[in-house]
CSV table of C-alpha atoms in Angstrom, one decimal:
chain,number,residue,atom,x,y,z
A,240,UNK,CA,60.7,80.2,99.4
A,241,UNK,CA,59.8,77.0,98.4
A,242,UNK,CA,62.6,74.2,96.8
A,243,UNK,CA,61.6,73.0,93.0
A,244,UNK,CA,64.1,71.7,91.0
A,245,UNK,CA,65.0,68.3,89.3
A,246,UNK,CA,68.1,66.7,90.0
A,247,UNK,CA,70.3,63.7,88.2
A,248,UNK,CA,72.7,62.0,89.3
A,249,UNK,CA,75.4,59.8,87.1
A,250,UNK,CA,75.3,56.2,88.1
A,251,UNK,CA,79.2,55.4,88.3
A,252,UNK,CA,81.1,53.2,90.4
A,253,UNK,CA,84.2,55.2,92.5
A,254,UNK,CA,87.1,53.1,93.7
A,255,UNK,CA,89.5,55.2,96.6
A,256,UNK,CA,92.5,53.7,98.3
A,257,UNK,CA,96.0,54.7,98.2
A,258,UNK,CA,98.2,51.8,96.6
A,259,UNK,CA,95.9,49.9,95.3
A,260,UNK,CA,95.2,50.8,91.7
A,261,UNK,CA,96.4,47.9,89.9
A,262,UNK,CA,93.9,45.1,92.5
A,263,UNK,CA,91.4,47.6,91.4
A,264,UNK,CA,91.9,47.8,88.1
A,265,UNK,CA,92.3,44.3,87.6
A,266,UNK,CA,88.9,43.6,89.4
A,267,UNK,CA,86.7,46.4,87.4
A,268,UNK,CA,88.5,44.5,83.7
A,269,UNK,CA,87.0,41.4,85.4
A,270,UNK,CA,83.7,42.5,86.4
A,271,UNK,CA,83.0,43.7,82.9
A,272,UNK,CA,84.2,40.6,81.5
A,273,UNK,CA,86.9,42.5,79.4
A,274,UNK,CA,90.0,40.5,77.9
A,275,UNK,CA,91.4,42.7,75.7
A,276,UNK,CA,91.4,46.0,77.2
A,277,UNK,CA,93.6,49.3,75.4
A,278,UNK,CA,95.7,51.3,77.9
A,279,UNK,CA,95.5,55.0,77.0
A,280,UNK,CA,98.7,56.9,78.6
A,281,UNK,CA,100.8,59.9,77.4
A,282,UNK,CA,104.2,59.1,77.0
A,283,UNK,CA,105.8,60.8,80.2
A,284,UNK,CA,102.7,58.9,81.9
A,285,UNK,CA,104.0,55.6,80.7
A,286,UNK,CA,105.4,54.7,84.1
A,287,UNK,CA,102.6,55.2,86.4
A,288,UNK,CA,100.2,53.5,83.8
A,289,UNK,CA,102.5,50.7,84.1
A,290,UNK,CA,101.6,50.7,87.8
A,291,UNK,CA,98.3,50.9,87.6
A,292,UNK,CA,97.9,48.0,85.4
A,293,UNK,CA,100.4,45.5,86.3
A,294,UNK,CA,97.9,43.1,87.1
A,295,UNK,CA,96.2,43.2,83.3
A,296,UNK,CA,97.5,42.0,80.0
A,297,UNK,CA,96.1,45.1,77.3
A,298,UNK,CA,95.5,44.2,73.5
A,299,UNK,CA,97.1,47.6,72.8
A,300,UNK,CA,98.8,50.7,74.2
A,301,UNK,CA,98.3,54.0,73.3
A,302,UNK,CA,100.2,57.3,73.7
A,303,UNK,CA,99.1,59.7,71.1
A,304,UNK,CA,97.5,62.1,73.7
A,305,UNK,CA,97.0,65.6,72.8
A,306,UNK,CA,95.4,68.6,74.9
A,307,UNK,CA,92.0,69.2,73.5
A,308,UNK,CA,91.7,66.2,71.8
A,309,UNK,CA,91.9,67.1,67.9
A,310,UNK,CA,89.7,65.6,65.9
A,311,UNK,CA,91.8,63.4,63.9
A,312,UNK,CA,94.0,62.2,66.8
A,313,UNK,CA,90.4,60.8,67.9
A,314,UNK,CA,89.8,58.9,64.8
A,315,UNK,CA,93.3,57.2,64.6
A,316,UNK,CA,93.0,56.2,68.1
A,317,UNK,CA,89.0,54.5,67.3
A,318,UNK,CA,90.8,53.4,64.3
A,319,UNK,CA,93.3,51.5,66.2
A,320,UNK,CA,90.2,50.0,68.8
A,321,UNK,CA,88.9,48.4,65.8
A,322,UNK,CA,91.6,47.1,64.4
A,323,UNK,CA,92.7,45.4,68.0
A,324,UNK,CA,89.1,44.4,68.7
A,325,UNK,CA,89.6,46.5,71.8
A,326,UNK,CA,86.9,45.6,74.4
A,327,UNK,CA,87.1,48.2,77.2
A,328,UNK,CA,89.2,51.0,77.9
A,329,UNK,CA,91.5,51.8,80.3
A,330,UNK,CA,92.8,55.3,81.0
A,331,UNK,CA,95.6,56.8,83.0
A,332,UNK,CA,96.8,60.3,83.1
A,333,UNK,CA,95.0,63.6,83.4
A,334,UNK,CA,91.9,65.4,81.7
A,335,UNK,CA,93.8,64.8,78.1
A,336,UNK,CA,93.9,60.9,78.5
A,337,UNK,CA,90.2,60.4,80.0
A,338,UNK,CA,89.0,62.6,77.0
A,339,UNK,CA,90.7,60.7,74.3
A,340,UNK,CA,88.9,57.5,75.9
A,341,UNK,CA,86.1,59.5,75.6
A,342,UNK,CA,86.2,60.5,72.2
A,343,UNK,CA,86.7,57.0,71.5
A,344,UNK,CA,83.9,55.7,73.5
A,345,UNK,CA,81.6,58.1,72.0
A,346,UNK,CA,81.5,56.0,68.9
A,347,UNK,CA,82.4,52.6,70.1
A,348,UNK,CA,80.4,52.3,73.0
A,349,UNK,CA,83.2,50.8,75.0
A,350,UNK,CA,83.0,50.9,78.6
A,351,UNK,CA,86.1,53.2,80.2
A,352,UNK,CA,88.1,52.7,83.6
A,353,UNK,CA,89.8,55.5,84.6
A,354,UNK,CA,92.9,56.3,86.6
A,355,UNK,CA,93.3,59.9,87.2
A,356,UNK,CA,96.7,61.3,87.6
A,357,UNK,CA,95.6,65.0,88.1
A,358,UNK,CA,92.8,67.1,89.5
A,359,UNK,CA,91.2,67.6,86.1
A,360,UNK,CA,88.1,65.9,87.3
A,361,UNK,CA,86.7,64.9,83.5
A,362,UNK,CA,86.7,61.4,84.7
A,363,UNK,CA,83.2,61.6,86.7
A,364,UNK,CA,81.5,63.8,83.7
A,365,UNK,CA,79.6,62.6,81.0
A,366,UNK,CA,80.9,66.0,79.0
A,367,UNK,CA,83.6,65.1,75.4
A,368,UNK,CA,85.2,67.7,74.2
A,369,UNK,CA,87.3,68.0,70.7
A,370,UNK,CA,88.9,70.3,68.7
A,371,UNK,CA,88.7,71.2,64.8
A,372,UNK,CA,89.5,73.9,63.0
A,373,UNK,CA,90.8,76.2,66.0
A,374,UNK,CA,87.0,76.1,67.6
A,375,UNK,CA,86.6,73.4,70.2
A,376,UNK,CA,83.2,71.5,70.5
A,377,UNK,CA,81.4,69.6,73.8
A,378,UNK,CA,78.7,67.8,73.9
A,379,UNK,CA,76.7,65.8,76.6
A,380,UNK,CA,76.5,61.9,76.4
A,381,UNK,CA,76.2,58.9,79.4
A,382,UNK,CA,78.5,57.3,77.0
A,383,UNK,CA,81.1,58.4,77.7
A,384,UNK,CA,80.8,58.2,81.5
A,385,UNK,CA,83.5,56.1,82.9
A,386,UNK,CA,81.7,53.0,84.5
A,387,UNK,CA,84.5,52.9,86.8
A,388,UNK,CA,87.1,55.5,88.4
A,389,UNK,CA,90.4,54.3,90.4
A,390,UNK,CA,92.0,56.7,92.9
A,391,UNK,CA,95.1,56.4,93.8
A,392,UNK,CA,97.0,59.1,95.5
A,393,UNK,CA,100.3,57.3,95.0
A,394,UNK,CA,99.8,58.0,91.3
A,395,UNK,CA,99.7,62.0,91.8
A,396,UNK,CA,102.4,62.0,94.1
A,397,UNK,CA,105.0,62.4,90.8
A,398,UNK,CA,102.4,65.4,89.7
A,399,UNK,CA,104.7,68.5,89.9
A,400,UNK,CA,103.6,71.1,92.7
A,401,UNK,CA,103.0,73.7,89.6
A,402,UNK,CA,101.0,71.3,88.1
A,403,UNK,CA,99.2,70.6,91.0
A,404,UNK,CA,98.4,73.7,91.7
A,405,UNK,CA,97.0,74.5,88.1
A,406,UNK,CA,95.4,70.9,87.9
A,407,UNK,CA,93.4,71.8,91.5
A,408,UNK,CA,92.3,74.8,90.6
A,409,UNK,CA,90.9,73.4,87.4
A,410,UNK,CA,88.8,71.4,89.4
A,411,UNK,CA,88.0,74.6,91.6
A,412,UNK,CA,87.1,76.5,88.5
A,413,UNK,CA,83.9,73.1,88.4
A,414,UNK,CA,83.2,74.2,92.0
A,415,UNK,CA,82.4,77.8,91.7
A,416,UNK,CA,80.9,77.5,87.9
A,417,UNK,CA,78.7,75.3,89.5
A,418,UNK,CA,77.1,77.5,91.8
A,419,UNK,CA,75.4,79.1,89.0
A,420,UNK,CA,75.4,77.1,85.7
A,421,UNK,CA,72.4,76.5,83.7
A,422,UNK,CA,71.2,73.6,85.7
A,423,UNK,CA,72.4,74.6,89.3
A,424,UNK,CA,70.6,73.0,92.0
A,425,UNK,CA,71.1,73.0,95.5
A,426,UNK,CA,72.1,69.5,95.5
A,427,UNK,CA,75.4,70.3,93.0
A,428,UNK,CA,76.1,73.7,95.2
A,429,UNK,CA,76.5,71.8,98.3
A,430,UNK,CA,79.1,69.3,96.6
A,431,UNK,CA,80.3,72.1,94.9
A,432,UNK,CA,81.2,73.7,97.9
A,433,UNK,CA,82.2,70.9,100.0
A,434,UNK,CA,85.0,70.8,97.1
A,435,UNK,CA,85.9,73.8,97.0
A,436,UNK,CA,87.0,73.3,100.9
A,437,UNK,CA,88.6,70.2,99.7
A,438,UNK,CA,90.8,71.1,97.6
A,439,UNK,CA,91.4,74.7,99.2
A,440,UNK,CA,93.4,72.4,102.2
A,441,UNK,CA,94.6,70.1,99.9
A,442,UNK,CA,96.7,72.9,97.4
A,443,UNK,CA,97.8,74.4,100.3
A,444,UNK,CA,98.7,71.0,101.7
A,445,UNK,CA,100.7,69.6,98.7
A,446,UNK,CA,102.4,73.0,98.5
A,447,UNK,CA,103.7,73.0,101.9
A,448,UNK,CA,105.0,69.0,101.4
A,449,UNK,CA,104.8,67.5,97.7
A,450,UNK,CA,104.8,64.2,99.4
A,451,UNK,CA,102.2,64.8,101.9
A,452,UNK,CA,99.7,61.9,100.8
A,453,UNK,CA,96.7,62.7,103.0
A,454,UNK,CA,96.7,66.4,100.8
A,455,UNK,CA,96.8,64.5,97.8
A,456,UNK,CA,93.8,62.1,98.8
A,457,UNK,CA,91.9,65.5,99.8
A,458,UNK,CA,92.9,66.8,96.5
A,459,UNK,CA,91.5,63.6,94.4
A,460,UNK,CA,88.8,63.4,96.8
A,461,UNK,CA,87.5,67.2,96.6
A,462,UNK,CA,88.6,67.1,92.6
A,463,UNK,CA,85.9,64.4,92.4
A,464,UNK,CA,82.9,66.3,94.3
A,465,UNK,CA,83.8,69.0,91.8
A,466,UNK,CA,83.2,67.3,88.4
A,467,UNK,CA,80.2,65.3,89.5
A,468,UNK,CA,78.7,68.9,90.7
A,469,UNK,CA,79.6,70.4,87.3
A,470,UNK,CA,78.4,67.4,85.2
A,471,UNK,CA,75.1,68.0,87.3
A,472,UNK,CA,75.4,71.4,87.1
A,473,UNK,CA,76.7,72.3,83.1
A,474,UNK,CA,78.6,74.4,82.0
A,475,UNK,CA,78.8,78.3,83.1
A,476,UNK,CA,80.7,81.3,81.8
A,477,UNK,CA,83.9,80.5,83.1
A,478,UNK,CA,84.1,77.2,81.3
A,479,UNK,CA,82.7,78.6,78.2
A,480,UNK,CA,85.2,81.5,78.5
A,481,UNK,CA,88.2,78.6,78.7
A,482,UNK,CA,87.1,76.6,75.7
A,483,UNK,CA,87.6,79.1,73.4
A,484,UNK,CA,90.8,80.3,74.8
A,485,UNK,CA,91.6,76.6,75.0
A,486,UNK,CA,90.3,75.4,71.6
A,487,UNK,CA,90.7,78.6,69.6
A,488,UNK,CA,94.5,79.7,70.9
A,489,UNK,CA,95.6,76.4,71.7
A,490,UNK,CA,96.4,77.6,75.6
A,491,UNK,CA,97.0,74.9,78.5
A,492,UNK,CA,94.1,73.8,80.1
A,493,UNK,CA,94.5,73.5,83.3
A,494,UNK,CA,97.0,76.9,83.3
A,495,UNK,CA,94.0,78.2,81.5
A,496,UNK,CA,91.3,77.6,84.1
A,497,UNK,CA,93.3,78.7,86.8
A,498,UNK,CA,94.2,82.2,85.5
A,499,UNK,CA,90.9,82.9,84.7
A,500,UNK,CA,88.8,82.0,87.8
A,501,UNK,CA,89.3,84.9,90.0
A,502,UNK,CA,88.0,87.2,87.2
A,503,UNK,CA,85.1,85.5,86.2
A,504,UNK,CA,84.5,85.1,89.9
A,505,UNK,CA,84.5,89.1,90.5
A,506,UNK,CA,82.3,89.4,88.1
A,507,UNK,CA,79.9,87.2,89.0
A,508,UNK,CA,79.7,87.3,92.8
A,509,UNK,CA,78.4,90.4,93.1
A,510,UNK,CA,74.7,89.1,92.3
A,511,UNK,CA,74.9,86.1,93.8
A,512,UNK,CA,75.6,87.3,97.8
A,513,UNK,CA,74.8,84.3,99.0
A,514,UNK,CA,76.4,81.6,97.2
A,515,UNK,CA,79.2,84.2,97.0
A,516,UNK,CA,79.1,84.4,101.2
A,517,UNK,CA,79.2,80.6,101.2
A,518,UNK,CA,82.1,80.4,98.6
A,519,UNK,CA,84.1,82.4,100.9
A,520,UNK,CA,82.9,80.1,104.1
A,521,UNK,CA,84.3,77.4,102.2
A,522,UNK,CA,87.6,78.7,101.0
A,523,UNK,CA,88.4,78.9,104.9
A,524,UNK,CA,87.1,83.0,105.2
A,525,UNK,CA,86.4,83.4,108.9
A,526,UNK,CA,84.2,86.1,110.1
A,527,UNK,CA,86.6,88.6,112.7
A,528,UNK,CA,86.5,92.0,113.3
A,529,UNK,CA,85.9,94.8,110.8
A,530,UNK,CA,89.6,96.2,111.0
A,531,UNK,CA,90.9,92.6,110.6
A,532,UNK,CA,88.4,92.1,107.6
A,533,UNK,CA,89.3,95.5,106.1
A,534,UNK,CA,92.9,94.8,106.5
A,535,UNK,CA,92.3,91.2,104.5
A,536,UNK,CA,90.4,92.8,101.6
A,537,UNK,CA,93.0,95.7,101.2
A,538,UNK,CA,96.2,93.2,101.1
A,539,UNK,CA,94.0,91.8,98.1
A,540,UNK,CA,93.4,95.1,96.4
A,541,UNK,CA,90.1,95.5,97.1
A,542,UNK,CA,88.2,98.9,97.8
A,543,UNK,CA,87.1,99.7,101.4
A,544,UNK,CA,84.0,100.4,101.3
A,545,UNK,CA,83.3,97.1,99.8
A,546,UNK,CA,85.4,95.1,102.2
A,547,UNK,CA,82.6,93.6,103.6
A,548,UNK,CA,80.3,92.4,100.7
A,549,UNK,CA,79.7,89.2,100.4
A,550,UNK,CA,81.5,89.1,96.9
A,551,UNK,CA,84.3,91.4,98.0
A,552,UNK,CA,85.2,88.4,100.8
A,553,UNK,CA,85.0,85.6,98.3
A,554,UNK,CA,87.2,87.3,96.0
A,555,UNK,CA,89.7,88.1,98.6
A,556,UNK,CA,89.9,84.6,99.7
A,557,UNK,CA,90.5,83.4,96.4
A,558,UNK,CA,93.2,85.7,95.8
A,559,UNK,CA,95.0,84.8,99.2
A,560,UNK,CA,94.4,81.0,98.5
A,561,UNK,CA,96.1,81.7,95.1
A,562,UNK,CA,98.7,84.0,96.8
A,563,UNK,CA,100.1,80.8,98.9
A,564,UNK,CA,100.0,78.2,96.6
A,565,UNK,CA,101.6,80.8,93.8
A,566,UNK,CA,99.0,80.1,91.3
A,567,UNK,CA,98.9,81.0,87.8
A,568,UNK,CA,97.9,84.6,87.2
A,569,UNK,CA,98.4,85.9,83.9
A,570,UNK,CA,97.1,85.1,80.3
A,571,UNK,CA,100.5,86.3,78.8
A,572,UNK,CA,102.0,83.7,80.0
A,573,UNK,CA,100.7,81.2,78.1
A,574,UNK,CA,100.9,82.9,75.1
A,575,UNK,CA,97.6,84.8,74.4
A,576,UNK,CA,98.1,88.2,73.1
A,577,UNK,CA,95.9,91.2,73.5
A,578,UNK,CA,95.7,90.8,69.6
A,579,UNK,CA,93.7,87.7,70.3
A,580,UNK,CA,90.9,89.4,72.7
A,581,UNK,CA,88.4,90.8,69.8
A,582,UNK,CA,88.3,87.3,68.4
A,583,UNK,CA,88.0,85.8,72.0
A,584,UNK,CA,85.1,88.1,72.7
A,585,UNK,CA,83.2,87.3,69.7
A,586,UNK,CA,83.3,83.6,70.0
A,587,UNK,CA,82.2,83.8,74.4
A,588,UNK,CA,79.6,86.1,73.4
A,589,UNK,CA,78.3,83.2,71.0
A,590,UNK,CA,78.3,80.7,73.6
A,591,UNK,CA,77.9,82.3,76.6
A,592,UNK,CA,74.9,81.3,78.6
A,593,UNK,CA,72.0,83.3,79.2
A,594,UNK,CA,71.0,82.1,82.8
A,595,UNK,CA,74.6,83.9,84.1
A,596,UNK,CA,73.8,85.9,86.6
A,597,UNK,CA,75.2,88.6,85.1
A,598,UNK,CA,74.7,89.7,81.6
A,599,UNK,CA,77.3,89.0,79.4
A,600,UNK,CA,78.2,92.2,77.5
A,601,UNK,CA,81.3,92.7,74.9
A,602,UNK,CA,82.2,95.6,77.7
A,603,UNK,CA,82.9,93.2,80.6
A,604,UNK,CA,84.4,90.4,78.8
A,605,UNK,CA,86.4,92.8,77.3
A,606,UNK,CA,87.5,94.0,81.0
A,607,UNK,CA,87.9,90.6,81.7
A,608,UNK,CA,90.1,89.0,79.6
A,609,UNK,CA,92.4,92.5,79.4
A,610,UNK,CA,92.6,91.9,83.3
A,611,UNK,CA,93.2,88.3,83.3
A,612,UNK,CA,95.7,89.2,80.3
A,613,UNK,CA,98.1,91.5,82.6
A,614,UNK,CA,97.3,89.7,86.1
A,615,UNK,CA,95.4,92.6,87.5
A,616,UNK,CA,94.2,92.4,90.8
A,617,UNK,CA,90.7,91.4,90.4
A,618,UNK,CA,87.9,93.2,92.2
A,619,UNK,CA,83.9,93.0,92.3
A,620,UNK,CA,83.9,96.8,92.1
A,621,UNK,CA,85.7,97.3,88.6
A,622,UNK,CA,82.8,95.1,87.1
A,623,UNK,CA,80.2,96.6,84.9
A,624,UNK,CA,77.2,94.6,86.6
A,625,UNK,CA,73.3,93.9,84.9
A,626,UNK,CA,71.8,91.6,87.7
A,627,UNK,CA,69.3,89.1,86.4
């Protein structure tokens, strides 16, 4: 079968090297000719911006950050540009901070460094996101495209492992919805996959020793492959699944992702063998012998007679990925209800998209967010499946 598909990628310039985020900050400011830049950090962030931009003066600093990015927290915070005569923006913290730039940047048109904290990965998309009246809106725009991101690993290091955890899996929640998003390409698949390894070794590296620095360099490093494979990519079930949990019931977002993921993957996988087959390849699945494989797939729950699908492999090395690092695993826990699910489903049916390579139904979306609910075991086999 012949290759035909149309591929583009985001012109940004990445800057990697432990320690070194303030000299790098400094010399982006510089290159863009910027003098009176606004530092955008959360409160409990307000340290390791500090850090990162100890080598800059800033016209203004800024720590109304809120998940989601509400509307009107966006407009004080352009409000405030303005009024500073603001000239670039400079963010440091997780997937909160770089969308507030974002939102900012989206009607200024100033140009954003930022300094991830997390594994959120929002900082190498051209995707904003805000929320108004409980429903939560994206859009696509270059600009809103950092022209620069700094890497530091030494800024993560402070990153709790739970957080970790949750904040890595976000980013390996833009892996496998890349696989087969609207716009997936063979190009975004390989990065999305090569990511997925990434930060596979690096979660179970930085849960085995917080302080291990090469794990969190994997981590920023696969984090990165992720979110330029999703921006390529667009956005698939799973991420329309977590913006209305996210937008409409106020839940965590990285918590959110996390929990969700093995589900939507279960359901998924099952018409996608291949992708699913190199999913599991990537997660660190070796091939061994049929008891050993059948003995793997049980320990996960799985049915026997599907222990060696494609999908049923995948799945199982998800769940024993998430079994180490002790990932989050129920919905409950965040405060979503079962009260909740009828409006869930009604909103993902809305913006669900049609290229999923399953039919979305109110029957399996229903199974899936009462599973991901309770922290039910997951399995391709419980899936009410209409292949495309």
């Amino acid at each position: 079968m012949s290759m035909i598909f149309e591929h583009t990628t985001l012109g940004q310039r990445v800057l990697f090297g432990t320690g070194q985020a303030a000299k790098k900050v400094a010399a982006e400011l510089e290159r863009l000719g910027s003098t009176r830049p606004m530092v955008i950090a959360a409160g409990p962030e307000r340290p390791l911006a500090e850090t990162a931009t100890a080598d800059i003066t800033s016209a203004l600093w800024w720590d109304d950050v809120v998940q989601h990015v509400p509307v009107e927290v966006a407009d004080k915070a352009r409000a405030a540009a303005q009024d500073h005569a603001v000239d670039a923006l400079v963010c440091v913290g997780g997937g909160s901070t770089t969308g507030l730039a974002k939102a900012i940047s989206l009607t200024t048109g100033l140009p954003i460094v930022a300094v991830p904290t997390t594994y959120a990965g929002s900082e190498a998309t051209n995707v904003w996101g805000m929320t108004e009246d409980r429903t939560k809106t994206t859009g696509v725009d270059d600009r809103v495209l950092p022209v620069a991101v700094v890497y530091d690993a030494e800024l993560s290091k402070t990153l709790p492992v739970g957080l970790s955890v949750a904040s890595g899996l976000n980013g390996m929640a833009h892996c496998v919805d890349s696989l087969w998003a609207p716009r997936a390409d063979p190009i975004n698949q390989a990065l999305a996959l090569e990511g997925a390894r990434a930060l596979a070794l690096a979660l179970r590296g930085i849960v085995a020793d917080p302080d291990d620095l090469g794990a969190r360099e994997q981590a920023l490093y696969g984090c990165y492959l992720a979110a330029v494979a999703f921006a390529s990519a667009g956005s698939g079930l799973h991420h329309k699944i977590c913006h209305v949990l996210g937008g409409t019931f106020d839940l965590p977002h990285a918590q959110t992702h996390a929990t969700v993921l093995p589900y939507v993957l279960a359901l998924n996988a099952p018409a996608v063998p291949e992708l699913a087959g190199r999913l599991a390849t990537a997660l660190g699945h070796v091939p061994v012998g049929e008891a050993e494989d059948s003995a793997l797939v049980m320990l996960h729950g799985l049915p026997t007679d599907e222990s060696h699908t494609p999908a049923a492999v995948a799945v199982a090395a998800l769940r024993e990925l998430y079994a180490v690092v002790e990932a989050p695993a129920r919905l409950s826990d965040y405060g979503f209800t079962a009260e909740g699910i009828p409006e869930a489903i009604e909103r993902i049916l809305k913006a669900a998209p049609t290229s999923n390579p399953v039919t979305v139904t109110e029957e399996n979306i229903t199974g899936l967010l009462t599973a991901a609910l309770t922290g039910a075991v997951p399995s391709p086999a419980a899936a009410t499946l209409i292949a495309r």
